[in-house]
């Protein structure tokens, strides 16, 4: 069975933490476990509301789902959450234009199931670091088109422009992934407040080093703040084989 530890931090420049994190090492509905990270966007308290809404309503949808299998459970849940948040974002002035990224996963018998919308990421870290999720962002489209080098993307002036978000549109495109896990692998879900401050190799060195999940997650946050802490920072670490 998996075990996890998460940390979320306001960073050094923001007045409010608009990230939201959920962890359950125990079953949620038909899923054996569930881990979610979201990064809200919108003025004043709108981003905080959006990430909170998306995560908590996703959890409730999963708990009450009549679907079967990770893909269908999450697909239906996120579409319902998107519809609810989009209605709020288009009808209530205080939340107008709000939205949120979301990345989530569940681990079942050594198989990692992932879904993501936006640019919050999921990595698998073992002998190497692999980004499993795909950024839905302007710079990622530029990388894919060959007009931007991946190493320059982290400092590009439009690095925070995302092309998909929960609540942003009536329709929703979700990316789903599966990944075969191996002994020693750890899973990291995080917001761009971490990945904009640390290179992937820095993340790998911290996560693959010595220490508990708590120590590693805390060190990731500390390093991101040392490097500037320009945004809210969230890190959720999972050991998928901890209790076997």
CSV table of N, CA and C in Angstrom, one decimal, residues 75-147:
chain,number,residue,atom,x,y,z
A,75,UNK,N,-12.9,10.7,-15.3
A,75,UNK,CA,-13.4,11.5,-16.5
A,75,UNK,C,-14.8,12.1,-16.2
A,76,UNK,N,-15.7,11.3,-15.6
A,76,UNK,CA,-17.0,11.8,-15.3
A,76,UNK,C,-16.9,12.8,-14.2
A,77,UNK,N,-16.1,12.5,-13.2
A,77,UNK,CA,-15.9,13.5,-12.0
A,77,UNK,C,-15.4,14.8,-12.5
A,78,UNK,N,-14.4,14.8,-13.3
A,78,UNK,CA,-13.8,16.1,-13.7
A,78,UNK,C,-14.7,16.9,-14.6
A,79,UNK,N,-15.4,16.2,-15.5
A,79,UNK,CA,-16.4,16.9,-16.3
A,79,UNK,C,-17.5,17.6,-15.5
A,80,UNK,N,-18.0,16.9,-14.5
A,80,UNK,CA,-19.0,17.5,-13.6
A,80,UNK,C,-18.4,18.6,-12.8
A,81,UNK,N,-17.2,18.5,-12.3
A,81,UNK,CA,-16.6,19.6,-11.6
A,81,UNK,C,-16.4,20.8,-12.5
A,82,UNK,N,-15.9,20.5,-13.7
A,82,UNK,CA,-15.7,21.6,-14.7
A,82,UNK,C,-17.0,22.4,-14.9
A,83,UNK,N,-18.1,21.6,-15.1
A,83,UNK,CA,-19.4,22.3,-15.4
A,83,UNK,C,-19.8,23.1,-14.3
A,84,UNK,N,-19.6,22.6,-13.0
A,84,UNK,CA,-20.0,23.4,-11.9
A,84,UNK,C,-19.2,24.7,-11.7
A,85,UNK,N,-17.9,24.5,-11.8
A,85,UNK,CA,-17.0,25.7,-11.6
A,85,UNK,C,-17.2,26.7,-12.8
A,86,UNK,N,-17.4,26.2,-14.0
A,86,UNK,CA,-17.6,27.1,-15.1
A,86,UNK,C,-18.8,28.0,-14.9
A,87,UNK,N,-19.9,27.4,-14.4
A,87,UNK,CA,-21.1,28.1,-14.2
A,87,UNK,C,-20.9,29.2,-13.2
A,88,UNK,N,-20.2,28.9,-12.1
A,88,UNK,CA,-19.9,29.9,-11.1
A,88,UNK,C,-19.0,31.0,-11.7
A,89,UNK,N,-18.0,30.6,-12.5
A,89,UNK,CA,-17.0,31.6,-13.0
A,89,UNK,C,-17.7,32.5,-14.0
A,90,UNK,N,-18.8,32.1,-14.6
A,90,UNK,CA,-19.5,33.0,-15.6
A,90,UNK,C,-20.7,33.7,-15.1
A,91,UNK,N,-21.1,33.4,-13.8
A,91,UNK,CA,-22.4,34.0,-13.3
A,91,UNK,C,-22.2,34.8,-12.0
A,92,UNK,N,-21.1,34.6,-11.3
A,92,UNK,CA,-20.9,35.2,-10.0
A,92,UNK,C,-19.7,36.2,-10.1
A,93,UNK,N,-19.9,37.5,-10.0
A,93,UNK,CA,-18.9,38.5,-10.2
A,93,UNK,C,-17.6,38.3,-9.4
A,94,UNK,N,-17.8,37.9,-8.1
A,94,UNK,CA,-16.6,37.7,-7.3
A,94,UNK,C,-15.7,36.6,-7.7
A,95,UNK,N,-16.2,35.6,-8.5
A,95,UNK,CA,-15.4,34.5,-9.0
A,95,UNK,C,-15.3,34.5,-10.5
A,96,UNK,N,-15.7,35.6,-11.2
A,96,UNK,CA,-15.7,35.6,-12.6
A,96,UNK,C,-14.3,35.4,-13.2
A,97,UNK,N,-14.2,34.5,-14.1
A,97,UNK,CA,-12.9,34.2,-14.8
A,97,UNK,C,-12.0,33.2,-14.0
A,98,UNK,N,-12.5,32.7,-12.9
A,98,UNK,CA,-11.6,31.8,-12.1
A,98,UNK,C,-11.4,30.5,-12.8
A,99,UNK,N,-10.4,29.8,-12.4
A,99,UNK,CA,-10.2,28.4,-12.9
A,99,UNK,C,-9.1,27.8,-12.1
A,100,UNK,N,-8.7,26.6,-12.4
A,100,UNK,CA,-7.6,25.9,-11.7
A,100,UNK,C,-7.0,24.8,-12.5
A,101,UNK,N,-5.7,24.6,-12.3
A,101,UNK,CA,-5.1,23.3,-12.8
A,101,UNK,C,-5.5,22.2,-11.9
A,102,UNK,N,-5.3,21.0,-12.4
A,102,UNK,CA,-5.5,19.8,-11.5
A,102,UNK,C,-4.6,18.7,-12.0
A,103,UNK,N,-3.9,18.0,-11.1
A,103,UNK,CA,-3.2,16.8,-11.5
A,103,UNK,C,-3.5,15.8,-10.3
A,104,UNK,N,-3.9,14.6,-10.7
A,104,UNK,CA,-4.3,13.6,-9.7
A,104,UNK,C,-3.8,12.2,-10.1
A,105,UNK,N,-3.8,11.4,-9.1
A,105,UNK,CA,-3.4,10.0,-9.4
A,105,UNK,C,-3.9,9.0,-8.4
A,106,UNK,N,-3.9,7.7,-8.8
A,106,UNK,CA,-4.2,6.6,-7.9
A,106,UNK,C,-3.3,5.5,-8.3
A,107,UNK,N,-2.8,4.8,-7.2
A,107,UNK,CA,-1.9,3.7,-7.4
A,107,UNK,C,-2.6,2.4,-7.1
A,108,UNK,N,-2.5,1.4,-8.0
A,108,UNK,CA,-3.2,0.1,-7.8
A,108,UNK,C,-2.3,-1.0,-8.3
A,109,UNK,N,-1.8,-1.7,-7.3
A,109,UNK,CA,-1.0,-2.9,-7.6
A,109,UNK,C,0.2,-2.6,-8.6
A,110,UNK,N,0.9,-1.6,-8.3
A,110,UNK,CA,2.1,-1.2,-9.0
A,110,UNK,C,1.9,-0.5,-10.3
A,111,UNK,N,0.6,-0.2,-10.6
A,111,UNK,CA,0.2,0.6,-11.8
A,111,UNK,C,-0.2,2.0,-11.3
A,112,UNK,N,0.4,3.0,-11.9
A,112,UNK,CA,0.1,4.4,-11.6
A,112,UNK,C,-0.9,4.9,-12.7
A,113,UNK,N,-2.0,5.5,-12.2
A,113,UNK,CA,-3.0,6.1,-13.1
A,113,UNK,C,-3.1,7.6,-12.8
A,114,UNK,N,-2.9,8.3,-13.9
A,114,UNK,CA,-2.8,9.8,-13.8
A,114,UNK,C,-3.8,10.5,-14.7
A,115,UNK,N,-4.2,11.7,-14.2
A,115,UNK,CA,-5.0,12.6,-15.0
A,115,UNK,C,-4.5,14.0,-14.8
A,116,UNK,N,-4.5,14.8,-15.8
A,116,UNK,CA,-4.1,16.2,-15.6
A,116,UNK,C,-4.7,17.2,-16.6
A,117,UNK,N,-5.0,18.4,-16.0
A,117,UNK,CA,-5.4,19.5,-16.8
A,117,UNK,C,-4.6,20.7,-16.3
A,118,UNK,N,-3.9,21.4,-17.3
A,118,UNK,CA,-3.1,22.6,-16.9
A,118,UNK,C,-1.7,22.2,-16.8
A,119,UNK,N,-0.9,23.0,-16.0
A,119,UNK,CA,0.5,22.8,-15.9
A,119,UNK,C,1.1,22.3,-14.6
A,120,UNK,N,0.2,21.9,-13.7
A,120,UNK,CA,0.7,21.2,-12.5
A,120,UNK,C,1.2,19.8,-12.9
A,121,UNK,N,2.2,19.3,-12.3
A,121,UNK,CA,2.9,18.2,-12.8
A,121,UNK,C,2.9,16.9,-11.9
A,122,UNK,N,3.1,15.8,-12.6
A,122,UNK,CA,3.4,14.5,-11.9
A,122,UNK,C,4.7,13.9,-12.4
A,123,UNK,N,5.6,13.6,-11.5
A,123,UNK,CA,6.8,13.0,-11.9
A,123,UNK,C,6.9,11.6,-11.2
A,124,UNK,N,7.6,10.7,-11.9
A,124,UNK,CA,8.0,9.5,-11.3
A,124,UNK,C,9.6,9.6,-11.2
A,125,UNK,N,10.1,9.3,-10.0
A,125,UNK,CA,11.5,9.5,-9.7
A,125,UNK,C,12.1,8.3,-9.1
A,126,UNK,N,13.0,7.7,-9.9
A,126,UNK,CA,13.7,6.5,-9.5
A,126,UNK,C,15.2,6.7,-9.8
A,127,UNK,N,15.7,5.8,-10.7
A,127,UNK,CA,17.1,6.0,-11.2
A,127,UNK,C,17.2,7.3,-12.0
A,128,UNK,N,16.1,7.7,-12.6
A,128,UNK,CA,16.0,9.0,-13.4
A,128,UNK,C,14.7,9.7,-12.9
A,129,UNK,N,14.5,10.9,-13.5
A,129,UNK,CA,13.2,11.6,-13.3
A,129,UNK,C,12.4,11.6,-14.6
A,130,UNK,N,11.2,11.2,-14.5
A,130,UNK,CA,10.3,11.2,-15.7
A,130,UNK,C,9.1,12.1,-15.4
A,131,UNK,N,8.8,13.0,-16.3
A,131,UNK,CA,7.6,13.8,-16.2
A,131,UNK,C,6.5,13.0,-16.9
A,132,UNK,N,5.5,12.5,-16.1
A,132,UNK,CA,4.5,11.7,-16.7
A,132,UNK,C,3.4,12.6,-17.3
A,133,UNK,N,3.0,13.6,-16.6
A,133,UNK,CA,1.9,14.5,-17.1
A,133,UNK,C,2.5,15.4,-18.2
A,134,UNK,N,1.6,16.0,-18.9
A,134,UNK,CA,1.9,16.9,-20.0
A,134,UNK,C,1.4,18.3,-19.7
A,135,UNK,N,2.3,19.3,-19.8
A,135,UNK,CA,1.9,20.7,-19.5
A,135,UNK,C,1.0,21.2,-20.6
A,136,UNK,N,-0.2,21.7,-20.2
A,136,UNK,CA,-1.1,22.4,-21.1
A,136,UNK,C,-0.8,23.9,-21.0
A,137,UNK,N,0.2,24.3,-21.7
A,137,UNK,CA,0.7,25.7,-21.6
A,137,UNK,C,1.2,26.2,-22.9
A,138,UNK,N,1.3,27.5,-23.0
A,138,UNK,CA,1.8,28.1,-24.2
A,138,UNK,C,3.3,27.7,-24.5
A,139,UNK,N,4.1,27.7,-23.5
A,139,UNK,CA,5.5,27.4,-23.7
A,139,UNK,C,5.6,25.9,-24.1
A,140,UNK,N,4.8,25.0,-23.6
A,140,UNK,CA,4.9,23.6,-24.1
A,140,UNK,C,4.5,23.5,-25.5
A,141,UNK,N,3.5,24.3,-26.0
A,141,UNK,CA,3.2,24.3,-27.4
A,141,UNK,C,4.3,24.8,-28.2
A,142,UNK,N,5.1,25.8,-27.7
A,142,UNK,CA,6.2,26.3,-28.4
A,142,UNK,C,7.3,25.3,-28.5
A,143,UNK,N,7.5,24.5,-27.4
A,143,UNK,CA,8.5,23.5,-27.4
A,143,UNK,C,8.1,22.4,-28.4
A,144,UNK,N,6.9,22.0,-28.4
A,144,UNK,CA,6.4,21.0,-29.3
A,144,UNK,C,6.6,21.4,-30.8
A,145,UNK,N,6.4,22.7,-31.0
A,145,UNK,CA,6.6,23.3,-32.4
A,145,UNK,C,8.0,23.5,-32.8
A,146,UNK,N,8.9,23.3,-31.8
A,146,UNK,CA,10.3,23.5,-32.1
A,146,UNK,C,10.8,24.9,-32.0
A,147,UNK,N,10.0,25.9,-31.5
A,147,UNK,CA,10.4,27.3,-31.5
A,147,UNK,C,11.0,27.7,-30.2
